[in-house]
Short mmCIF file of C-alpha atoms in Angstrom, two decimals:
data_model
loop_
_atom_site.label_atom_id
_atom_site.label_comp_id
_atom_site.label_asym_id
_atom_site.label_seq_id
_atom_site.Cartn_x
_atom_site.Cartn_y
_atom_site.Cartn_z
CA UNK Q 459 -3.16 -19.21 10.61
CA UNK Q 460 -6.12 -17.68 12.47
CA UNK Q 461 -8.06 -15.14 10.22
CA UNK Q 462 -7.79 -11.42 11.62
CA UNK Q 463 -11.01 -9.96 12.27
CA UNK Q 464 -11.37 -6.27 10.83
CA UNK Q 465 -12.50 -3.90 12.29
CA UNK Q 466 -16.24 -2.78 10.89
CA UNK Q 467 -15.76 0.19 8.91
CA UNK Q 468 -18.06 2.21 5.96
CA UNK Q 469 -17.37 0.46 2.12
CA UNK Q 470 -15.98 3.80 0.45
CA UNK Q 471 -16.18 3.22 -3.47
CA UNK Q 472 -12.92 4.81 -5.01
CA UNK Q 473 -12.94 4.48 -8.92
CA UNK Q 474 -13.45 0.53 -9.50
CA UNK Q 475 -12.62 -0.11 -6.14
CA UNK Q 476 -14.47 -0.90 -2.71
CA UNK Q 477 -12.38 -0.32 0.36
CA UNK Q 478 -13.39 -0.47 3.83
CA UNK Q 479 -15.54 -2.96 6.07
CA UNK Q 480 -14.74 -6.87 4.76
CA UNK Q 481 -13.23 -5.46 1.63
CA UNK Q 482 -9.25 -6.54 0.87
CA UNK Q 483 -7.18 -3.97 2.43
CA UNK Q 484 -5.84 -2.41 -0.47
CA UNK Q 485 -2.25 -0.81 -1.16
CA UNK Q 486 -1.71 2.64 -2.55
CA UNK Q 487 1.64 4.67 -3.70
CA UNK Q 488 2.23 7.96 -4.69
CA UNK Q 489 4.77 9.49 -7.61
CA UNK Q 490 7.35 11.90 -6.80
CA UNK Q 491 6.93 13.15 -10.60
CA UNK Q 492 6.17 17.10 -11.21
CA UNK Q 493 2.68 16.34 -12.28
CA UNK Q 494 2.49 18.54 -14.98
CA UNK Q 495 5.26 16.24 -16.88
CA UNK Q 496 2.15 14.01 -18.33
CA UNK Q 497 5.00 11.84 -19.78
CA UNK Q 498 6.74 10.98 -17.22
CA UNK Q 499 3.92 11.11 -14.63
CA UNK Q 500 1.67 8.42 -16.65
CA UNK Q 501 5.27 6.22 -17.24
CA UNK Q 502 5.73 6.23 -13.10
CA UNK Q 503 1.97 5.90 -12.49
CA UNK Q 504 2.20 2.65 -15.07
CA UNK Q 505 5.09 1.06 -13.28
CA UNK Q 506 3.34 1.27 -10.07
CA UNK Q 507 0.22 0.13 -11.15
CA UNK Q 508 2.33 -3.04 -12.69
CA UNK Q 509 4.24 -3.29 -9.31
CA UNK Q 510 0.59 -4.21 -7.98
CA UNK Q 511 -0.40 -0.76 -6.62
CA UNK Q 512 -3.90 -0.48 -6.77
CA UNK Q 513 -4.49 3.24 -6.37
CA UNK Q 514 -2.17 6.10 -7.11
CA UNK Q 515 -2.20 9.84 -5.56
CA UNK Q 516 -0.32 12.47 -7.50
CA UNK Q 517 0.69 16.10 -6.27
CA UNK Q 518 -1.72 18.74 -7.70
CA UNK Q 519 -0.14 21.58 -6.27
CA UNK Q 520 -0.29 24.05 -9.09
CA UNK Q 521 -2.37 25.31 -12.51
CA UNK Q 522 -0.25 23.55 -14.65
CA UNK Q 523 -0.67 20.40 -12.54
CA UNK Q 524 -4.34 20.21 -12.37
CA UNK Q 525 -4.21 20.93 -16.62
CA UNK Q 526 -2.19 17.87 -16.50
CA UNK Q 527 -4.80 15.77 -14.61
CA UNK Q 528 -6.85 14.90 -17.45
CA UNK Q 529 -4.32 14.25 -19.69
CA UNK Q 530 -3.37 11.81 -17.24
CA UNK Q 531 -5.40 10.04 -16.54
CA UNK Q 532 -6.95 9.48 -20.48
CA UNK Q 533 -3.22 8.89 -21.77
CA UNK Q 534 -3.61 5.85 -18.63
CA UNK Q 535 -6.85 4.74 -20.38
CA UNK Q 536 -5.25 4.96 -23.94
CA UNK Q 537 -2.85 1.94 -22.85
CA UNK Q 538 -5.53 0.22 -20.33
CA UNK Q 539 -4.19 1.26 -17.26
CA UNK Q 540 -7.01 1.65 -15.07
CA UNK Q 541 -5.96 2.54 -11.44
CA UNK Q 542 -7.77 5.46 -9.91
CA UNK Q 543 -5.93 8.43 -9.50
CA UNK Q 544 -6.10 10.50 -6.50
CA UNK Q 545 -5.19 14.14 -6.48
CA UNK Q 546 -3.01 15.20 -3.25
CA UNK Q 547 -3.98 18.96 -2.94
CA UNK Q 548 -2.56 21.28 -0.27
CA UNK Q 549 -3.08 25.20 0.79
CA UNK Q 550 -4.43 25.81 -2.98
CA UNK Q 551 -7.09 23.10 -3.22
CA UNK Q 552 -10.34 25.08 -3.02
CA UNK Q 553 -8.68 27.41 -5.96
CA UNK Q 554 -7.87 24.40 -8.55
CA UNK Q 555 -10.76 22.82 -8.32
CA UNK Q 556 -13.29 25.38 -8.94
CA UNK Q 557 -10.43 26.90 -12.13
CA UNK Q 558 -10.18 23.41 -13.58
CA UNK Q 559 -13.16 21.15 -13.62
CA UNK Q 560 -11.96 18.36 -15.86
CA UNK Q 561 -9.28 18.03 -13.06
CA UNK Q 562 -12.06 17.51 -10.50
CA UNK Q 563 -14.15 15.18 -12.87
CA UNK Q 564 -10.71 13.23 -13.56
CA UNK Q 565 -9.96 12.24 -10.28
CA UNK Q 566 -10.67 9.15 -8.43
CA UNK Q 567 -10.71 11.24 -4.97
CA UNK Q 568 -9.25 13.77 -3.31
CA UNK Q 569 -6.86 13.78 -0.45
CA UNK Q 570 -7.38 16.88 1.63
CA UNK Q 571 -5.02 18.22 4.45
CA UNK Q 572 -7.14 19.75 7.55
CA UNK Q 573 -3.76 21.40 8.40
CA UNK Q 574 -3.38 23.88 5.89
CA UNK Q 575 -7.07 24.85 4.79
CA UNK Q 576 -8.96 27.36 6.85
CA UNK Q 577 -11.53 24.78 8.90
CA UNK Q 578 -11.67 25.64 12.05
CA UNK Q 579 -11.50 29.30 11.89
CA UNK Q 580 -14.00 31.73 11.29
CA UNK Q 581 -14.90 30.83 7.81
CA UNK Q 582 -14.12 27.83 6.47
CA UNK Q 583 -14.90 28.46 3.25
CA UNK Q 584 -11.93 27.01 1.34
CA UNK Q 585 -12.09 23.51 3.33
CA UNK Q 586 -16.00 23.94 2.30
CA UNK Q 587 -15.20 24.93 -1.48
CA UNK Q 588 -13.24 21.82 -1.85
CA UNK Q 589 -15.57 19.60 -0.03
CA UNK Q 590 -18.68 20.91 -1.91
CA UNK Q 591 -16.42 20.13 -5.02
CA UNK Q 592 -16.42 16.19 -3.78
CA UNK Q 593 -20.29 16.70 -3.73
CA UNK Q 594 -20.71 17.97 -7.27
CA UNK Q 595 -18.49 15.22 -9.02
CA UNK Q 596 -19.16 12.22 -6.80
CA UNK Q 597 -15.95 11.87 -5.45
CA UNK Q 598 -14.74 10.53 -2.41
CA UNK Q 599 -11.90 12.37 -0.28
CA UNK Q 600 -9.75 11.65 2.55
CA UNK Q 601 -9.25 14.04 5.18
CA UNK Q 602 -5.03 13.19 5.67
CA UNK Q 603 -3.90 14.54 9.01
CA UNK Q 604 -0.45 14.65 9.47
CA UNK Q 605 1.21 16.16 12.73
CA UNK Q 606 4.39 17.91 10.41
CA UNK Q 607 1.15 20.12 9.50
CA UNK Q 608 -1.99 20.10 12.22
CA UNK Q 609 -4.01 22.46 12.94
CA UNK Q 610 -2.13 24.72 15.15
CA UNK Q 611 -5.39 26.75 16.26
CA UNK Q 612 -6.99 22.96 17.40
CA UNK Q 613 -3.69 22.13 19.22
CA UNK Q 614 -3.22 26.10 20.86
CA UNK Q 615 -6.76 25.17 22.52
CA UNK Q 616 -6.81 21.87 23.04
CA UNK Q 617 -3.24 22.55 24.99
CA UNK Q 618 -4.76 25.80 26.83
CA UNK Q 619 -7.65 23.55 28.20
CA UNK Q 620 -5.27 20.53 29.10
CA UNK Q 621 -3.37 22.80 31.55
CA UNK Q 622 -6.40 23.61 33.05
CA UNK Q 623 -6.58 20.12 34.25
CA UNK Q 624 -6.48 19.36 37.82
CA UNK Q 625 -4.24 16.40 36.26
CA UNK Q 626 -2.60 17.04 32.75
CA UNK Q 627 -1.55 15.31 30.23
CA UNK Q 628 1.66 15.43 29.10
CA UNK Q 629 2.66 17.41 25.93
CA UNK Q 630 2.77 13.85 23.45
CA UNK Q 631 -0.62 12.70 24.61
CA UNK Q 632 -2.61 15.88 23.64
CA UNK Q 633 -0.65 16.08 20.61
CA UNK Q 634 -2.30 12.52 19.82
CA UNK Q 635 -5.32 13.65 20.86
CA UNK Q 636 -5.56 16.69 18.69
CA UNK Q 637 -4.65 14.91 15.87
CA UNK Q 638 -7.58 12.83 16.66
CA UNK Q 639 -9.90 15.42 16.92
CA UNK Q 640 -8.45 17.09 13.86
CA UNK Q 641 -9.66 14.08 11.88
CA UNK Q 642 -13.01 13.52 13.61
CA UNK Q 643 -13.84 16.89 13.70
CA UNK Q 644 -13.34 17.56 9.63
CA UNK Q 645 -15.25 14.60 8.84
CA UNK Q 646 -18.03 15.64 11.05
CA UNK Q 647 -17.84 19.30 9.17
CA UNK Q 648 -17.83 17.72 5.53
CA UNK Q 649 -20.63 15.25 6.50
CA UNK Q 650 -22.60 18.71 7.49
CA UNK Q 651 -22.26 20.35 4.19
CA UNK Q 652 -23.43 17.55 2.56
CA UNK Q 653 -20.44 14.62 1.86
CA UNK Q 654 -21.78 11.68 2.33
CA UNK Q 655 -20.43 9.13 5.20
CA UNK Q 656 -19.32 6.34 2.17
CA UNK Q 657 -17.24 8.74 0.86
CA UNK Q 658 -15.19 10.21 4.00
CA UNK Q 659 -11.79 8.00 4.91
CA UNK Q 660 -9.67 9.65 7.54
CA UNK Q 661 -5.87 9.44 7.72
CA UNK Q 662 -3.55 9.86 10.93
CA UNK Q 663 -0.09 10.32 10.09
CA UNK Q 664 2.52 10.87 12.14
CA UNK Q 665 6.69 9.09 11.91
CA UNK Q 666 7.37 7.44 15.12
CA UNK Q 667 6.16 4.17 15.70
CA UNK Q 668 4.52 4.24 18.90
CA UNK Q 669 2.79 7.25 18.23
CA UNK Q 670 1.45 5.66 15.21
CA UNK Q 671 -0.06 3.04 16.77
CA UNK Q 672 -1.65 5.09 19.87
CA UNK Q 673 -3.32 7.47 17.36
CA UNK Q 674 -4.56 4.94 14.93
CA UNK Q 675 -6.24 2.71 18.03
CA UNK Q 676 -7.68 6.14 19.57
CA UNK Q 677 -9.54 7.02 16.00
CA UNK Q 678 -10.58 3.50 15.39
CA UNK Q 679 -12.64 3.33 18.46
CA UNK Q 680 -14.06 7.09 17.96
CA UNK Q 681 -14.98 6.55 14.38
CA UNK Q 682 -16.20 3.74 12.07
CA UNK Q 683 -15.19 5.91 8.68
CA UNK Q 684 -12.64 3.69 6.71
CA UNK Q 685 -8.74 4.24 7.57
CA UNK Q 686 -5.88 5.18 5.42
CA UNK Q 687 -2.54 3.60 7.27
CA UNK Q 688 0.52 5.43 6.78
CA UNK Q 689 4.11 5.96 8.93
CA UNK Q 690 4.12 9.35 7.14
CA UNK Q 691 8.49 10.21 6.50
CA UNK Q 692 8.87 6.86 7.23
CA UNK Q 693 12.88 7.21 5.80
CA UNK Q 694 15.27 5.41 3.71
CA UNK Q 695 16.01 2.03 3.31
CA UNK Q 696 16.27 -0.79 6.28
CA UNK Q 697 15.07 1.92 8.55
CA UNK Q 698 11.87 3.58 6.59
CA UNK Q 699 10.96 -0.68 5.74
CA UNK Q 700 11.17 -2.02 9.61
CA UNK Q 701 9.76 1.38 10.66
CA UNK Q 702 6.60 0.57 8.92
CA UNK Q 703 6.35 -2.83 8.68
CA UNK Q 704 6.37 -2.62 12.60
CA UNK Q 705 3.88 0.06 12.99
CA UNK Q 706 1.46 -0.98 9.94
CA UNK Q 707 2.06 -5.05 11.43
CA UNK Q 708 0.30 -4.08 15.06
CA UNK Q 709 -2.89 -2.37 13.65
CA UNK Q 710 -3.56 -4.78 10.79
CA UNK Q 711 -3.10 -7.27 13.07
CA UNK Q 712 -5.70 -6.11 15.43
CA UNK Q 713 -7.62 -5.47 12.17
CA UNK Q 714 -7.41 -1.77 11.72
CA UNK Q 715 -6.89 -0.71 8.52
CA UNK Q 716 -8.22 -0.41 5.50
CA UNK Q 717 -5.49 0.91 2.79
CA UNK Q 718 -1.91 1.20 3.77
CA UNK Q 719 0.88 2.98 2.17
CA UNK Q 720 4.90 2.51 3.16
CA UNK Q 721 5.90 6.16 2.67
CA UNK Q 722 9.78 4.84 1.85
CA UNK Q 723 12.31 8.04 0.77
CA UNK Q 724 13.63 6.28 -2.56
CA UNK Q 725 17.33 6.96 -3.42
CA UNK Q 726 18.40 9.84 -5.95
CA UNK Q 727 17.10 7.87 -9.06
CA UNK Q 728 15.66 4.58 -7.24
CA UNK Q 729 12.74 2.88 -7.73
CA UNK Q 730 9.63 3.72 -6.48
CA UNK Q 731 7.75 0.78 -6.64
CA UNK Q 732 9.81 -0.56 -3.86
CA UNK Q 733 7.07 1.34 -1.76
CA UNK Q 734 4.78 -0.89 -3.70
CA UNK Q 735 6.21 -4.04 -2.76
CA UNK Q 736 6.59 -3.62 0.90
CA UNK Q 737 3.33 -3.20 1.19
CA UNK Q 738 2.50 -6.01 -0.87
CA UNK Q 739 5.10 -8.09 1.48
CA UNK Q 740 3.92 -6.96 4.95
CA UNK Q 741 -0.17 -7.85 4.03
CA UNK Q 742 1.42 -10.89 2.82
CA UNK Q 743 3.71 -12.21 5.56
CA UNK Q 744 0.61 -11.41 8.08
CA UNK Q 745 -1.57 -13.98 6.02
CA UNK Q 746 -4.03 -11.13 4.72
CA UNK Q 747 -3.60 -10.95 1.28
CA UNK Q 748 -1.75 -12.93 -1.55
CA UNK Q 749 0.11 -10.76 -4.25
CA UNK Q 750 2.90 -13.27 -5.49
CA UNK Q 751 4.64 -16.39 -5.19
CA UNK Q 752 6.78 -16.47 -1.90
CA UNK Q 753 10.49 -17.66 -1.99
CA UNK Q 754 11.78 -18.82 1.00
CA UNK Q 755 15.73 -19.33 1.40
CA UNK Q 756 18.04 -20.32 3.80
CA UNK Q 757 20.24 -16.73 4.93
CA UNK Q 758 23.39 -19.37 4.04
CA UNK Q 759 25.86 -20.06 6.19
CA UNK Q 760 29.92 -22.09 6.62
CA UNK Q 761 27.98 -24.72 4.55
CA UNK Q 762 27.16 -22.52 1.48
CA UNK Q 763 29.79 -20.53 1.04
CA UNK Q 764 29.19 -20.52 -2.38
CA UNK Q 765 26.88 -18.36 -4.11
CA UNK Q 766 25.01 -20.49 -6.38
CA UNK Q 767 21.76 -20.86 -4.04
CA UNK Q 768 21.58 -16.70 -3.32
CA UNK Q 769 22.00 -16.45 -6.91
CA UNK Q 770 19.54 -18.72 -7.75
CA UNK Q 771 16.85 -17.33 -5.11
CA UNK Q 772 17.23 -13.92 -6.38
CA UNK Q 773 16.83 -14.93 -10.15
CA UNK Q 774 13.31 -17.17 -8.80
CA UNK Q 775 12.17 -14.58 -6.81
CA UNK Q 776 12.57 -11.97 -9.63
CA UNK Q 777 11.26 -13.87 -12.20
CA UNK Q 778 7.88 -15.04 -10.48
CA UNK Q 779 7.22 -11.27 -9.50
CA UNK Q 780 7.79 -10.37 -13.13
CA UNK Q 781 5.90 -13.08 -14.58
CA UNK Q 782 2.68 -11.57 -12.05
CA UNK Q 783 1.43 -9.41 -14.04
CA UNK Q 784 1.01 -11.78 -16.78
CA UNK Q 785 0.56 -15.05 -14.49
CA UNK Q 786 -2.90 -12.78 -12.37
CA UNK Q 787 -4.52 -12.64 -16.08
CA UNK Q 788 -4.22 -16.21 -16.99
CA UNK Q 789 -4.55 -18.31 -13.57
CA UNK Q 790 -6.16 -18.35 -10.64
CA UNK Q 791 -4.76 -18.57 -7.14
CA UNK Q 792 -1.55 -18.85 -8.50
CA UNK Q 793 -0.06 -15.90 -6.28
CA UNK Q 794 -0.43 -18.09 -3.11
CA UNK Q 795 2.18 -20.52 -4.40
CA UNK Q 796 5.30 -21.50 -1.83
CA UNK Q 797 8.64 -21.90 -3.50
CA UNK Q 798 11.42 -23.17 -1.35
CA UNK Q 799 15.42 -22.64 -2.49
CA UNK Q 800 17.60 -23.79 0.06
CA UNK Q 801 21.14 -23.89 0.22
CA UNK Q 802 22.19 -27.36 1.43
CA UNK Q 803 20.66 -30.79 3.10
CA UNK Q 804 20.73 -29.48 6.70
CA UNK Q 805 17.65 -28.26 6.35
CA UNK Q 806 16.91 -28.10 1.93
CA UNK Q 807 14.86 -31.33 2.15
CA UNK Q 808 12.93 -30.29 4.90
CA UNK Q 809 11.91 -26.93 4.06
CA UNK Q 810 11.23 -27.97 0.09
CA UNK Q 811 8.91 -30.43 1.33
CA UNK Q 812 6.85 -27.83 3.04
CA UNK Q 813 6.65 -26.06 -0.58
CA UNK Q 814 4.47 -26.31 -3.19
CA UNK Q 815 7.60 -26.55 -5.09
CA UNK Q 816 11.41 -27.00 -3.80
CA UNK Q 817 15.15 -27.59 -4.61
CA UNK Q 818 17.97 -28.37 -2.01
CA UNK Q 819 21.19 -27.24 -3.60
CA UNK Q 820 24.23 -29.25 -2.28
CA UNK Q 821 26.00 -26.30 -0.38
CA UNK Q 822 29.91 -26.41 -0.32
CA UNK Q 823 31.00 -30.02 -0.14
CA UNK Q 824 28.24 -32.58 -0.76
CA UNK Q 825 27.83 -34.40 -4.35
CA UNK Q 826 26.69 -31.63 -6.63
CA UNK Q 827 22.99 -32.39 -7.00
CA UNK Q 828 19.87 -30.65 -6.35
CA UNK Q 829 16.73 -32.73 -5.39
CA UNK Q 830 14.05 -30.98 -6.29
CA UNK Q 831 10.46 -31.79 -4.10
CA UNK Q 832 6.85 -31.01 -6.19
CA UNK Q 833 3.99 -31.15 -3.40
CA UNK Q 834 6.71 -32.95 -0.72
CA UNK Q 835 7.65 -35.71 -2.85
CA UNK Q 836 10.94 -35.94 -4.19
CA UNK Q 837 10.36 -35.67 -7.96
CA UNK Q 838 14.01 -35.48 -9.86
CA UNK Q 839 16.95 -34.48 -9.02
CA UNK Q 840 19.08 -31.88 -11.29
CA UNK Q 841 22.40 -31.75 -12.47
CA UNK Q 842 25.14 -29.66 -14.39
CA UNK Q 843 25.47 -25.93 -15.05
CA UNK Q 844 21.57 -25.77 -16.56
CA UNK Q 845 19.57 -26.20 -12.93
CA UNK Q 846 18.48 -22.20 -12.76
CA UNK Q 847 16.73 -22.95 -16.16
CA UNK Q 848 15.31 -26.86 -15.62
CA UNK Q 849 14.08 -25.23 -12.67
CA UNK Q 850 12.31 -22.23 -13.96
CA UNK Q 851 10.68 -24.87 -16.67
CA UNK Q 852 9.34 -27.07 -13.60
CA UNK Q 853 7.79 -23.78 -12.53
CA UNK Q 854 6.34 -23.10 -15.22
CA UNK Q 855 4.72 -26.40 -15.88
CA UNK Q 856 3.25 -26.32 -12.25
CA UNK Q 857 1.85 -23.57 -12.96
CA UNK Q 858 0.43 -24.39 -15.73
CA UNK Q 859 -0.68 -27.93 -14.37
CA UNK Q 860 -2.11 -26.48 -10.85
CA UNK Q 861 -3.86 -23.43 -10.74
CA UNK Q 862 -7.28 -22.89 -12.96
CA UNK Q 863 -7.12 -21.10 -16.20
CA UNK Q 864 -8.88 -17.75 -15.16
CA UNK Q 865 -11.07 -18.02 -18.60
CA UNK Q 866 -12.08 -21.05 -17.42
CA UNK Q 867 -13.78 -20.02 -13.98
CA UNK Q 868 -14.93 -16.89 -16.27
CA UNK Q 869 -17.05 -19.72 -18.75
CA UNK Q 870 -17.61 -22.04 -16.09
#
């Protein structure tokens, strides 16, 4: 696969991680916890983090929230959980970080929303407060523009002067174009007051598609500040996951991008590190990063009509991705590892050959036996009502056999 060339962008240090220009495009997630529930706020902030999300923003919306902050985050450090933490703040922001500065000093970064502080009016003083904040503790901050909440003073004008055009735009196209500005505009007015250019990354968020896209092209060539990517609202289910995944796919692919979130609406009580996961998948399936094992699987068909093979892809897949977090600490270069469970000979032996590791199941009618392929030569063949379990044992002896102990390259 040819490598994508990123787009050059300013390194922005957040916590213990680098992010922009050649650094790995990293994934972020957000809880949907009230923030000032430390326990339940650390529990969702540690399943994420296990899930493979490597920062984590959390609503600070109230006093009680940014009280919670610390407690946070040092509850995280009690059990070695060390993803920054990045406070989401909104209307209130200039307020809660002046009242509480452990909640400042606890941070990671702050996200701030152009929208709904005063910049761009006569005094900006609570957009300055918070930035001057950033200053003071070191932090880094992204200016998040989202078009559910722009700057309707920006947009009044920059409409008023577009119909004073000989030729104007249409309504959509200055929309994207104040949302633009918005961005550009804010990081240009923190930079004056003293932020630093390493510590400014700029957001565009908006929940269609195309407009995604446009926007995110348009501030890529005005700006070289790192980029948050984002289908803000994205939705539920199939829809929110293609929604993204084919807005995010287009700009990473032309290399802009430099931390993505999939913004998925979980179900009353369902997971959120599916958010997690997506992301992981999409940087994955476009070559740019490696997070896990991959499983592929035949979709089945008149010649599998049982389902043994789904079964038994489901029960690989979920076992590699639980066996990550443990797996990441002990090998090396194990998460680029190509598993292949296919459902009969059409095309099992095929495929499993292409794998690092592979077993044809016999479908509906053939002899019941699964070759299985290690490196694309057939290595045994399995038999009976153990084969889930043999195989999960020739897994784990591959690993074991193949990748470099990490403590290894460590002493080396």
């Amino acid at each position: 696969m040819a490598e994508i060339a990123r787009r050059r962008s300013v390194t922005v240090q957040v916590g213990n991680l680098k992010l922009g220009s050649d650094h790995p495009i990293v994934v972020q997630s957000m809880t949907n916890t009230d923030t000032a529930d430390v326990t339940g706020t650390v529990n969702q902030i540690m399943a994420l983090a296990r899930a493979g999300s490597e920062l984590v923003r959390v609503t600070v919306n109230t006093e009680a929230a940014a009280a919670a902050v610390p407690k946070i985050v040092s509850t995280l450090a009690m059990f070695g959980v060390k993803v920054p933490i990045i406070g989401d703040f909104h209307y209130n922001g200039h307020l809660l970080l002046k009242k509480f500065p452990d909640c400042a000093r606890a941070l990671a970064k702050y996200r701030i929303n152009p929208g709904n502080v005063n910049i761009g009016k006569k005094h900006d003083d609570n957009f300055r407060t918070m930035i001057e904040a950033a200053i003071e503790y070191g932090k880094p901050v992204r200016i998040g523009v989202n078009w559910g909440s722009l700057d309707g003073a920006l947009l009044t004008r920059m409409m008023d002067e577009n119909n004073q055009r000989a030729e104007p735009k249409d309504a959509r196209t200055v929309t994207l174009d104040a949302i633009v500005s918005s961005a550009i505009l804010s990081a240009e007015a923190a930079e004056s007051y003293g932020l630093p250019r390493n510590r400014i990354i700029l957001s565009a968020k908006v929940s269609g598609v195309q407009d995604l896209i446009d926007v995110y092209r348009a501030l890529a060539v005005k700006s070289d500040h790192a980029l948050h990517l984002g289908l803000t609202e994205a939705g539920l289910g199939a829809k929110g996951i293609v929604a993204t995944t084919a807005g995010l796919a287009v700009l990473l692919q032309e290399g802009i991008g430099d931390t993505i979130r999939a913004s998925l609406t979980p179900l009353p009580n369902g997971d959120r590190t599916e958010e997690v996961i997506v992301s992981q998948q999409i940087l994955q399936s476009l070559g740019i990063r490696s997070f896990t094992p991959q499983v592929t699987a035949c979709p089945g068909c008149g010649r599998t009509t049982s389902t043994y093979f789904q079964d038994m892809a489901d029960q690989v897949q979920t076992y590699l991705r639980e066996q990550m977090p443990i797996w990441k600490d002990q090998y090396t270069g194990v998460e680029t590892m190509k598993v292949a469970v296919m459902g009969c000979i059409v095309n099992g032996p095929g495929e499993s050959k292409h794998a690092n590791l592979g077993i044809s199941l016999p479908g509906t009618f053939e002899e019941p036996v699964a070759p299985v392929y290690i490196d694309g030569k057939l290595a045994l063949t399995l038999r009976g009502d153990a084969i889930v379990a043999e195989f999960i044992t020739i897994l784990n002896n591959y690993v074991a056999s193949h990748y470099a102990a990490a403590s290894e390259l460590v002493s080396a």
